[in-house]
Amino acid sequence: MTKYDPHAIEPKWQAAWESEGLYHVSEDPSRPKKYVLEMFPYPSGDIHMGHVRNYTIGDVVARHSTMNGMNVLHPIGWDAFGLPAENAAIKSDSHPATWTYANIETQAASFRRMGFSYDWDRTVRTCDPEFYRWGQWIFLKFWERGLVERKSSPVNWCPSCKTVLANEQVIGEGVCWRCKSVVQKRELEQWFLKITEYAQELLDDLDTLTGWPERVKAMQANWIGRSEGAEVEFTLCDTAGDPTEQRITVFTTRPDTLFGCSFFLLAPEHPLIGELVAGTEYEANVRGIVDMAAKETSVERSSSDRTKRGAFTGRYVINPVNGEKVPVWVADYVLMEYGTGAVMAVPSGDQRDFDFARFYGLPIPPVVLAEDDPLLPELAGAHERVRADVPWDNAYDAGGILVQSGEFTGMRGGKKSEAMHAVTAWLAERGLGRETVNFRLRDWLISRQRYWGNPIPAVHCPTCGLVPVPEDELPVVLPMNVDITKGETLADHPEFYETTCPKCGGAARRETDTMDTFTCSSWYYLRYCDARNDDAPFDPAAVGYWMPVDQYIGGIEHAILHLLYSRFYTKVLRDVGLCDFGEPFTNLLTQGMVKLDGATMSKSKGNVVAPEDMIARYGADALRAYILFMAPPDKDLDWSYDGLEGMRRFLNRAWKLVDEVAAMPASSGVSGHGAAAKALRRAAAAAIAKCGGDIERFQLNTAISALMEYVNAVYDYRRDVPAGSQDNALLRAAARDLVMLMAPFTPHMAEELWRTVLCEDGSVHRQSWPRFDPSALVSNEIELPVQVNGKVRGRVVVAADASEETVVAAALALPNVVAHTTGKTVKKVVVVPGRLVSIVVG
RNA sequence: GCCCGGGUGGCGGAAUGGCAGACGCGGAGGUCUCAAAAACCUUUGGGGGAAACCCCGUGUGGGUUCGACUCCCACCCCGGGCACCA
């Protein structure tokens, strides 16, 4: 008899697996491949429960896939550039690299203690020059394709992180994703990747991602924000009110409401404003609005319930459909970064315009009326404007009948309506507008004014302008002598930035911004396929073999950020010719968060449960099984110690069972034919079927309950059959099956039971997933519930192949069924074979 | 406001339209022990009943169905994403 001692067996097998190279993989065309990937960690310290959950889920999937005969790639690495390293370095008066590499070592040790089946030969650390050099190389490919742009625009500035941020990194109420500071808008020249060129494809291809959660696809579609509509050109008038040559274009989703445009709006940041009002009596008022808008944070600016403010510019534009002159105002609710920064205001059809019109006493001519609108009898058929106000309290923005709309009067208006297409066509014929599509998605701002990142491989030459660093000069190495504790960046190091132009050879200045860390995570999964390649980011053949990732697992917080950027990178690399697929992740599992008392765990809140403590007390196997058993993987989970003891109890029971069976003589000479043996065979078949199926469906919590039920069933057999009459061969087969089923969840314990206790050959992790005998699930007698008027009133036991008449007769004969049917007429009897009998009486 | 999730015992959670509450935690009672721990056994949605059984029960109200946690309609509550996006 041996005792289950996780602390003795776990380190033993971790070392053995490593020396045996058990998890080392290479391309093998003879087996189906499977790429199982968990989002790589940021080395912020030791691992937390979220990591334990994420990587355990992936490990179970990887191990189960291997046992099912697949060639499984299951790598790990570190997303190692980024601000926390700088902050930590400042705090501890050291270098970001020191902190980062130390944390990587700590985390790697913890991962080893968890028993994860990684191929450590493929590890990447994004702060290693061997990795980031290829990130720079890919950047140059983007540049060659015209997807890199340096431009001035209003950008998000985090005052605490002292850098600009991408739109995707501004979250919630306009705060920095990392430090939660309120973000400011600044007009700055920055580096962008033109993700907007792929907006339509990124949206369309969401439909092909059938293995992704709807939630994530909805969030991405929402973020991309496609709007169908039209561009409409308004002719600008001079100060005297006469038409000029200049036109201002607006974007609208409702060209059908064009006849209801009674004023015209410009964003406070609109470049035309200065010249429109310069030297006029309106200048002071307009400047007031512009200055006020500039002062406000984006949060203040975007709260929709505040009073909208604006000022008349003194100018007019001509509405192309009716030639009407409408006043041009500047308004603080118009955004420069969406559409064209100019808006045609239709107050009867848009709540914001309505509020603005009411506040400033501007006309509100109705143009689209609901069928039951009291105004309709009066205005139906009115082609010319007879009314410039409405008796409403709110704008009407749904579909309806057009009135006061010239030749379009009487048509149906609304989004994607007849009138919308008719008006747009009318404009297009005259060169005054066209159908168009607008996206909410903005280009990806990738430059960061920070040290600890991948240097942008570019040179500013006074003669040649922006020049890419030639490929053979890569990598642009991030120098280690930058002292960020003194607030230094690359811009403080002339020996870094002083260089010569690769084109003309003249004195030039190297770019000192680094790239957003999300550029690293946008392609790391490709590097795993060929991680040690020194001649290219990866061998297309290796990527062709392993990619796309068959199962990706990670947190929902990357629903937009990382998952959108990676999709973009993949599509560009496909167009570059480095791969032949456009989507990197075929199936995605977004695992729920691990919380404590409903709150996210964090070091700053001090509510962290340390996995290392749990490993020390209960062992890694118990922790793995427990965190999976607590909740389905995709749901949030509130950490509790309550069931951990119970999980250890289960592992002890399973251990004891296998240990006892292993100690029995190989054969008892008894062959189990009785009901107990039959029940045991059935339990084994049910466990194998359920456990495997549940893993494939990611119902890992019920997969573990299937194991528990199986263990209970074997104990039932041991209890119910007298010691001398037990079928030892049957029990040994049951124990073997159990150990193999447990292998993905509790790999160390399963290995010890397999190799040491059961004395089987080879590793349990190299075994084929057990097969089950479907005939064991078939029994000759079945028990059917009998319902009377929908309520269960009894059960009949009948032969499995009994005829319907027999079943009905037996059901109707049940005493309790008789009691509920006497005095009533049996109207109908439904027999669902193998399921139930339903009797309807009345 | 728009778009996604979710609401089941004391708790975590199970249920291809077919016996609601699997499995586990916790609780109660018991066996073993001088005692305790561990282990094992019984029991555990609420109410009624000596029992057989009966009634109620999956956020609310309707509907479809022989039968609804599951499907449909309307609503309430909780969580998340987006949001002066024209």
mmCIF file of N, CA, C and O in Angstrom, chain A residues 223-301:
data_model
loop_
_atom_site.group_PDB
_atom_site.id
_atom_site.type_symbol
_atom_site.label_atom_id
_atom_site.label_comp_id
_atom_site.label_asym_id
_atom_site.label_seq_id
_atom_site.Cartn_x
_atom_site.Cartn_y
_atom_site.Cartn_z
ATOM 1 N N TRP A 223 -16.806 47.538 -32.791
ATOM 2 C CA TRP A 223 -15.635 48.410 -32.765
ATOM 3 C C TRP A 223 -15.295 48.893 -34.175
ATOM 4 O O TRP A 223 -14.934 50.044 -34.381
ATOM 5 N N ILE A 224 -15.411 47.995 -35.139
ATOM 6 C CA ILE A 224 -15.134 48.374 -36.529
ATOM 7 C C ILE A 224 -16.189 49.382 -36.988
ATOM 8 O O ILE A 224 -15.884 50.335 -37.700
ATOM 9 N N GLY A 225 -17.424 49.192 -36.570
ATOM 10 C CA GLY A 225 -18.465 50.205 -36.717
ATOM 11 C C GLY A 225 -18.754 50.658 -38.137
ATOM 12 O O GLY A 225 -18.593 51.820 -38.487
ATOM 13 N N ARG A 226 -19.200 49.742 -38.971
ATOM 14 C CA ARG A 226 -19.491 50.089 -40.350
ATOM 15 C C ARG A 226 -20.844 50.797 -40.439
ATOM 16 O O ARG A 226 -21.830 50.341 -39.874
ATOM 17 N N SER A 227 -20.887 51.930 -41.160
ATOM 18 C CA SER A 227 -22.148 52.633 -41.421
ATOM 19 C C SER A 227 -22.289 52.868 -42.910
ATOM 20 O O SER A 227 -21.405 53.433 -43.543
ATOM 21 N N GLU A 228 -23.411 52.459 -43.452
ATOM 22 C CA GLU A 228 -23.688 52.739 -44.858
ATOM 23 C C GLU A 228 -24.396 54.079 -44.964
ATOM 24 O O GLU A 228 -25.258 54.392 -44.161
ATOM 25 N N GLY A 229 -24.028 54.838 -45.971
ATOM 26 C CA GLY A 229 -24.672 56.134 -46.136
ATOM 27 C C GLY A 229 -24.182 56.806 -47.397
ATOM 28 O O GLY A 229 -23.892 56.142 -48.380
ATOM 29 N N ALA A 230 -24.096 58.129 -47.327
ATOM 30 C CA ALA A 230 -23.690 58.874 -48.519
ATOM 31 C C ALA A 230 -22.830 60.058 -48.120
ATOM 32 O O ALA A 230 -22.933 60.579 -47.019
ATOM 33 N N GLU A 231 -21.975 60.431 -49.051
ATOM 34 C CA GLU A 231 -21.284 61.708 -48.928
ATOM 35 C C GLU A 231 -22.105 62.721 -49.710
ATOM 36 O O GLU A 231 -22.563 62.426 -50.819
ATOM 37 N N VAL A 232 -22.290 63.907 -49.121
ATOM 38 C CA VAL A 232 -23.073 64.942 -49.789
ATOM 39 C C VAL A 232 -22.245 66.220 -49.784
ATOM 40 O O VAL A 232 -21.637 66.557 -48.758
ATOM 41 N N GLU A 233 -22.206 66.877 -50.930
ATOM 42 C CA GLU A 233 -21.388 68.090 -51.020
ATOM 43 C C GLU A 233 -22.263 69.332 -50.932
ATOM 44 O O GLU A 233 -23.239 69.470 -51.668
ATOM 45 N N PHE A 234 -21.895 70.196 -50.020
ATOM 46 C CA PHE A 234 -22.578 71.482 -49.840
ATOM 47 C C PHE A 234 -21.641 72.572 -50.353
ATOM 48 O O PHE A 234 -20.439 72.547 -50.063
ATOM 49 N N THR A 235 -22.190 73.515 -51.112
ATOM 50 C CA THR A 235 -21.379 74.611 -51.635
ATOM 51 C C THR A 235 -21.296 75.724 -50.601
ATOM 52 O O THR A 235 -22.311 76.163 -50.055
ATOM 53 N N LEU A 236 -20.051 76.153 -50.335
ATOM 54 C CA LEU A 236 -19.830 77.215 -49.344
ATOM 55 C C LEU A 236 -20.104 78.589 -49.970
ATOM 56 O O LEU A 236 -19.746 78.837 -51.125
ATOM 57 N N CYS A 237 -20.749 79.495 -49.219
ATOM 58 C CA CYS A 237 -20.970 80.860 -49.686
ATOM 59 C C CYS A 237 -19.953 81.792 -49.054
ATOM 60 O O CYS A 237 -19.433 81.522 -47.970
ATOM 61 N N ASP A 238 -19.679 82.874 -49.717
ATOM 62 C CA ASP A 238 -18.740 83.851 -49.147
ATOM 63 C C ASP A 238 -19.467 84.724 -48.134
ATOM 64 O O ASP A 238 -20.655 84.553 -47.873
ATOM 65 N N THR A 239 -18.748 85.705 -47.575
ATOM 66 C CA THR A 239 -19.344 86.516 -46.513
ATOM 67 C C THR A 239 -20.535 87.318 -47.000
ATOM 68 O O THR A 239 -21.416 87.675 -46.229
ATOM 69 N N ALA A 240 -20.581 87.554 -48.306
ATOM 70 C CA ALA A 240 -21.725 88.289 -48.851
ATOM 71 C C ALA A 240 -22.914 87.379 -49.110
ATOM 72 O O ALA A 240 -23.983 87.823 -49.500
ATOM 73 N N GLY A 241 -22.694 86.051 -48.955
ATOM 74 C CA GLY A 241 -23.786 85.117 -49.187
ATOM 75 C C GLY A 241 -23.845 84.583 -50.604
ATOM 76 O O GLY A 241 -24.793 83.899 -50.967
ATOM 77 N N ASP A 242 -22.808 84.855 -51.408
ATOM 78 C CA ASP A 242 -22.803 84.339 -52.770
ATOM 79 C C ASP A 242 -21.990 83.036 -52.840
ATOM 80 O O ASP A 242 -20.994 82.898 -52.135
ATOM 81 N N PRO A 243 -22.414 82.098 -53.705
ATOM 82 C CA PRO A 243 -21.723 80.802 -53.804
ATOM 83 C C PRO A 243 -20.275 80.963 -54.221
ATOM 84 O O PRO A 243 -19.954 81.823 -55.039
ATOM 85 N N THR A 244 -19.386 80.129 -53.612
ATOM 86 C CA THR A 244 -17.983 80.099 -54.020
ATOM 87 C C THR A 244 -17.743 78.798 -54.770
ATOM 88 O O THR A 244 -18.662 78.030 -54.993
ATOM 89 N N GLU A 245 -16.483 78.590 -55.113
ATOM 90 C CA GLU A 245 -16.110 77.325 -55.769
ATOM 91 C C GLU A 245 -15.960 76.195 -54.749
ATOM 92 O O GLU A 245 -15.908 75.033 -55.103
ATOM 93 N N GLN A 246 -15.851 76.562 -53.475
ATOM 94 C CA GLN A 246 -15.494 75.589 -52.452
ATOM 95 C C GLN A 246 -16.698 74.771 -51.991
ATOM 96 O O GLN A 246 -17.776 75.307 -51.755
ATOM 97 N N ARG A 247 -16.478 73.486 -51.853
ATOM 98 C CA ARG A 247 -17.535 72.621 -51.330
ATOM 99 C C ARG A 247 -17.072 71.950 -50.034
ATOM 100 O O ARG A 247 -15.896 71.652 -49.865
ATOM 101 N N ILE A 248 -18.038 71.713 -49.160
ATOM 102 C CA ILE A 248 -17.719 70.970 -47.927
ATOM 103 C C ILE A 248 -18.523 69.682 -47.961
ATOM 104 O O ILE A 248 -19.731 69.692 -48.204
ATOM 105 N N THR A 249 -17.814 68.584 -47.738
ATOM 106 C CA THR A 249 -18.461 67.275 -47.805
ATOM 107 C C THR A 249 -18.882 66.825 -46.416
ATOM 108 O O THR A 249 -18.141 67.014 -45.445
ATOM 109 N N VAL A 250 -20.075 66.225 -46.350
ATOM 110 C CA VAL A 250 -20.503 65.616 -45.086
ATOM 111 C C VAL A 250 -20.768 64.137 -45.337
ATOM 112 O O VAL A 250 -20.993 63.712 -46.470
ATOM 113 N N PHE A 251 -20.736 63.364 -44.259
ATOM 114 C CA PHE A 251 -21.186 61.975 -44.329
ATOM 115 C C PHE A 251 -22.512 61.882 -43.600
ATOM 116 O O PHE A 251 -22.686 62.462 -42.531
ATOM 117 N N THR A 252 -23.465 61.167 -44.205
ATOM 118 C CA THR A 252 -24.748 60.970 -43.527
ATOM 119 C C THR A 252 -25.251 59.559 -43.788
ATOM 120 O O THR A 252 -25.020 58.993 -44.859
ATOM 121 N N THR A 253 -25.899 58.985 -42.768
ATOM 122 C CA THR A 253 -26.534 57.679 -42.978
ATOM 123 C C THR A 253 -27.971 57.870 -43.442
ATOM 124 O O THR A 253 -28.655 56.910 -43.740
ATOM 125 N N ARG A 254 -28.417 59.125 -43.484
ATOM 126 C CA ARG A 254 -29.811 59.388 -43.830
ATOM 127 C C ARG A 254 -29.952 60.441 -44.924
ATOM 128 O O ARG A 254 -30.557 61.503 -44.712
ATOM 129 N N PRO A 255 -29.418 60.136 -46.128
ATOM 130 C CA PRO A 255 -29.588 61.116 -47.217
ATOM 131 C C PRO A 255 -31.069 61.362 -47.552
ATOM 132 O O PRO A 255 -31.406 62.400 -48.140
ATOM 133 N N ASP A 256 -31.943 60.452 -47.151
ATOM 134 C CA ASP A 256 -33.377 60.643 -47.413
ATOM 135 C C ASP A 256 -33.953 61.835 -46.652
ATOM 136 O O ASP A 256 -35.038 62.303 -46.969
ATOM 137 N N THR A 257 -33.213 62.316 -45.637
ATOM 138 C CA THR A 257 -33.738 63.439 -44.842
ATOM 139 C C THR A 257 -33.133 64.775 -45.269
ATOM 140 O O THR A 257 -33.282 65.770 -44.573
ATOM 141 N N LEU A 258 -32.468 64.796 -46.407
ATOM 142 C CA LEU A 258 -31.703 65.973 -46.827
ATOM 143 C C LEU A 258 -32.562 67.242 -46.915
ATOM 144 O O LEU A 258 -32.086 68.346 -46.652
ATOM 145 N N PHE A 259 -33.843 67.078 -47.280
ATOM 146 C CA PHE A 259 -34.727 68.254 -47.378
ATOM 147 C C PHE A 259 -35.051 68.832 -46.006
ATOM 148 O O PHE A 259 -35.579 69.931 -45.902
ATOM 149 N N GLY A 260 -34.723 68.081 -44.942
ATOM 150 C CA GLY A 260 -34.995 68.582 -43.585
ATOM 151 C C GLY A 260 -33.776 69.230 -42.957
ATOM 152 O O GLY A 260 -33.778 69.585 -41.779
ATOM 153 N N CYS A 261 -32.721 69.413 -43.768
ATOM 154 C CA CYS A 261 -31.509 70.046 -43.233
ATOM 155 C C CYS A 261 -31.744 71.536 -43.095
ATOM 156 O O CYS A 261 -31.988 72.234 -44.074
ATOM 157 N N SER A 262 -31.698 72.033 -41.852
ATOM 158 C CA SER A 262 -31.963 73.456 -41.655
ATOM 159 C C SER A 262 -30.759 74.216 -41.119
ATOM 160 O O SER A 262 -30.806 75.424 -40.958
ATOM 161 N N PHE A 263 -29.681 73.501 -40.828
ATOM 162 C CA PHE A 263 -28.413 74.174 -40.525
ATOM 163 C C PHE A 263 -27.287 73.171 -40.761
ATOM 164 O O PHE A 263 -27.529 71.994 -41.031
ATOM 165 N N PHE A 264 -26.060 73.692 -40.656
ATOM 166 C CA PHE A 264 -24.889 72.918 -41.052
ATOM 167 C C PHE A 264 -23.845 73.101 -39.966
ATOM 168 O O PHE A 264 -23.662 74.193 -39.456
ATOM 169 N N LEU A 265 -23.183 71.983 -39.581
ATOM 170 C CA LEU A 265 -22.312 72.051 -38.409
ATOM 171 C C LEU A 265 -20.876 71.653 -38.724
ATOM 172 O O LEU A 265 -20.636 70.740 -39.508
ATOM 173 N N LEU A 266 -19.962 72.342 -38.069
ATOM 174 C CA LEU A 266 -18.546 71.981 -38.155
ATOM 175 C C LEU A 266 -18.035 71.636 -36.761
ATOM 176 O O LEU A 266 -18.479 72.223 -35.764
ATOM 177 N N ALA A 267 -17.108 70.666 -36.692
ATOM 178 C CA ALA A 267 -16.467 70.344 -35.425
ATOM 179 C C ALA A 267 -15.583 71.508 -35.001
ATOM 180 O O ALA A 267 -15.056 72.224 -35.858
ATOM 181 N N PRO A 268 -15.408 71.715 -33.701
ATOM 182 C CA PRO A 268 -14.567 72.831 -33.238
ATOM 183 C C PRO A 268 -13.142 72.747 -33.778
ATOM 184 O O PRO A 268 -12.483 73.761 -33.927
ATOM 185 N N GLU A 269 -12.676 71.506 -34.046
ATOM 186 C CA GLU A 269 -11.295 71.346 -34.543
ATOM 187 C C GLU A 269 -11.227 71.467 -36.060
ATOM 188 O O GLU A 269 -10.160 71.251 -36.651
ATOM 189 N N HIS A 270 -12.336 71.751 -36.721
ATOM 190 C CA HIS A 270 -12.339 71.737 -38.187
ATOM 191 C C HIS A 270 -11.375 72.796 -38.735
ATOM 192 O O HIS A 270 -11.422 73.950 -38.322
ATOM 193 N N PRO A 271 -10.488 72.406 -39.650
ATOM 194 C CA PRO A 271 -9.435 73.327 -40.120
ATOM 195 C C PRO A 271 -9.970 74.570 -40.836
ATOM 196 O O PRO A 271 -9.259 75.574 -40.945
ATOM 197 N N LEU A 272 -11.209 74.540 -41.311
ATOM 198 C CA LEU A 272 -11.764 75.658 -42.076
ATOM 199 C C LEU A 272 -12.230 76.824 -41.199
ATOM 200 O O LEU A 272 -12.373 77.952 -41.672
ATOM 201 N N ILE A 273 -12.448 76.534 -39.937
ATOM 202 C CA ILE A 273 -13.123 77.513 -39.075
ATOM 203 C C ILE A 273 -12.388 78.850 -39.021
ATOM 204 O O ILE A 273 -12.999 79.919 -39.166
ATOM 205 N N GLY A 274 -11.068 78.779 -38.866
ATOM 206 C CA GLY A 274 -10.287 80.004 -38.752
ATOM 207 C C GLY A 274 -10.554 80.964 -39.904
ATOM 208 O O GLY A 274 -10.908 82.130 -39.691
ATOM 209 N N GLU A 275 -10.439 80.446 -41.126
ATOM 210 C CA GLU A 275 -10.592 81.335 -42.283
ATOM 211 C C GLU A 275 -12.043 81.789 -42.477
ATOM 212 O O GLU A 275 -12.295 82.850 -43.031
ATOM 213 N N LEU A 276 -13.001 80.970 -42.028
ATOM 214 C CA LEU A 276 -14.411 81.358 -42.196
ATOM 215 C C LEU A 276 -14.767 82.590 -41.392
ATOM 216 O O LEU A 276 -15.528 83.449 -41.826
ATOM 217 N N VAL A 277 -14.220 82.678 -40.186
ATOM 218 C CA VAL A 277 -14.656 83.747 -39.295
ATOM 219 C C VAL A 277 -13.624 84.839 -39.108
ATOM 220 O O VAL A 277 -13.908 85.842 -38.444
ATOM 221 N N ALA A 278 -12.425 84.678 -39.691
ATOM 222 C CA ALA A 278 -11.347 85.640 -39.446
ATOM 223 C C ALA A 278 -11.818 87.067 -39.733
ATOM 224 O O ALA A 278 -12.343 87.351 -40.814
ATOM 225 N N GLY A 279 -11.653 87.938 -38.746
ATOM 226 C CA GLY A 279 -11.970 89.344 -38.921
ATOM 227 C C GLY A 279 -13.444 89.672 -38.961
ATOM 228 O O GLY A 279 -13.832 90.801 -39.269
ATOM 229 N N THR A 280 -14.308 88.724 -38.653
ATOM 230 C CA THR A 280 -15.749 89.008 -38.681
ATOM 231 C C THR A 280 -16.281 89.215 -37.274
ATOM 232 O O THR A 280 -15.599 88.919 -36.290
ATOM 233 N N GLU A 281 -17.516 89.694 -37.222
ATOM 234 C CA GLU A 281 -18.134 89.929 -35.914
ATOM 235 C C GLU A 281 -18.437 88.619 -35.183
ATOM 236 O O GLU A 281 -18.741 88.615 -34.006
ATOM 237 N N TYR A 282 -18.389 87.495 -35.942
ATOM 238 C CA TYR A 282 -18.707 86.194 -35.329
ATOM 239 C C TYR A 282 -17.491 85.518 -34.715
ATOM 240 O O TYR A 282 -17.614 84.519 -34.018
ATOM 241 N N GLU A 283 -16.324 86.073 -35.006
ATOM 242 C CA GLU A 283 -15.080 85.416 -34.627
ATOM 243 C C GLU A 283 -14.985 85.138 -33.130
ATOM 244 O O GLU A 283 -14.633 84.036 -32.713
ATOM 245 N N ALA A 284 -15.336 86.108 -32.321
ATOM 246 C CA ALA A 284 -15.185 85.976 -30.875
ATOM 247 C C ALA A 284 -16.046 84.845 -30.339
ATOM 248 O O ALA A 284 -15.581 83.992 -29.568
ATOM 249 N N ASN A 285 -17.313 84.810 -30.769
ATOM 250 C CA ASN A 285 -18.219 83.764 -30.310
ATOM 251 C C ASN A 285 -17.741 82.389 -30.695
ATOM 252 O O ASN A 285 -17.740 81.450 -29.896
ATOM 253 N N VAL A 286 -17.344 82.271 -31.963
ATOM 254 C CA VAL A 286 -16.886 80.976 -32.467
ATOM 255 C C VAL A 286 -15.642 80.533 -31.710
ATOM 256 O O VAL A 286 -15.517 79.388 -31.285
ATOM 257 N N ARG A 287 -14.701 81.470 -31.527
ATOM 258 C CA ARG A 287 -13.487 81.134 -30.803
ATOM 259 C C ARG A 287 -13.803 80.657 -29.387
ATOM 260 O O ARG A 287 -13.161 79.762 -28.850
ATOM 261 N N GLY A 288 -14.820 81.245 -28.807
ATOM 262 C CA GLY A 288 -15.238 80.820 -27.461
ATOM 263 C C GLY A 288 -15.591 79.348 -27.428
ATOM 264 O O GLY A 288 -15.170 78.604 -26.537
ATOM 265 N N ILE A 289 -16.370 78.902 -28.433
ATOM 266 C CA ILE A 289 -16.761 77.488 -28.488
ATOM 267 C C ILE A 289 -15.538 76.612 -28.735
ATOM 268 O O ILE A 289 -15.354 75.575 -28.099
ATOM 269 N N VAL A 290 -14.686 77.043 -29.661
ATOM 270 C CA VAL A 290 -13.498 76.262 -30.004
ATOM 271 C C VAL A 290 -12.605 76.103 -28.785
ATOM 272 O O VAL A 290 -12.158 74.995 -28.462
ATOM 273 N N ASP A 291 -12.389 77.195 -28.074
ATOM 274 C CA ASP A 291 -11.507 77.135 -26.901
ATOM 275 C C ASP A 291 -12.097 76.260 -25.806
ATOM 276 O O ASP A 291 -11.398 75.500 -25.134
ATOM 277 N N MET A 292 -13.412 76.379 -25.627
ATOM 278 C CA MET A 292 -14.064 75.604 -24.581
ATOM 279 C C MET A 292 -13.915 74.107 -24.876
ATOM 280 O O MET A 292 -13.593 73.316 -23.996
ATOM 281 N N ALA A 293 -14.142 73.760 -26.139
ATOM 282 C CA ALA A 293 -14.051 72.346 -26.522
ATOM 283 C C ALA A 293 -12.631 71.829 -26.329
ATOM 284 O O ALA A 293 -12.422 70.691 -25.911
ATOM 285 N N ALA A 294 -11.651 72.672 -26.622
ATOM 286 C CA ALA A 294 -10.258 72.248 -26.517
ATOM 287 C C ALA A 294 -9.867 71.991 -25.071
ATOM 288 O O ALA A 294 -9.026 71.137 -24.783
ATOM 289 N N LYS A 295 -10.492 72.766 -24.172
ATOM 290 C CA LYS A 295 -10.149 72.634 -22.748
ATOM 291 C C LYS A 295 -10.683 71.344 -22.138
ATOM 292 O O LYS A 295 -10.132 70.825 -21.179
ATOM 293 N N GLU A 296 -11.819 70.878 -22.670
ATOM 294 C CA GLU A 296 -12.503 69.775 -22.013
ATOM 295 C C GLU A 296 -11.827 68.435 -22.268
ATOM 296 O O GLU A 296 -11.243 68.203 -23.301
ATOM 297 N N THR A 297 -11.958 67.546 -21.309
ATOM 298 C CA THR A 297 -11.476 66.181 -21.528
ATOM 299 C C THR A 297 -12.478 65.480 -22.433
ATOM 300 O O THR A 297 -13.618 65.906 -22.584
ATOM 301 N N SER A 298 -12.011 64.384 -23.006
ATOM 302 C CA SER A 298 -12.902 63.665 -23.912
ATOM 303 C C SER A 298 -14.103 63.097 -23.157
ATOM 304 O O SER A 298 -15.160 62.887 -23.727
ATOM 305 N N VAL A 299 -13.929 62.849 -21.865
ATOM 306 C CA VAL A 299 -15.055 62.329 -21.078
ATOM 307 C C VAL A 299 -16.149 63.385 -20.975
ATOM 308 O O VAL A 299 -17.329 63.119 -21.236
ATOM 309 N N GLU A 300 -15.739 64.601 -20.593
ATOM 310 C CA GLU A 300 -16.717 65.690 -20.475
ATOM 311 C C GLU A 300 -17.395 65.940 -21.813
ATOM 312 O O GLU A 300 -18.600 66.089 -21.903
ATOM 313 N N ARG A 301 -16.578 65.923 -22.831
ATOM 314 C CA ARG A 301 -17.043 66.249 -24.155
ATOM 315 C C ARG A 301 -18.072 65.237 -24.652
ATOM 316 O O ARG A 301 -18.973 65.553 -25.401
#
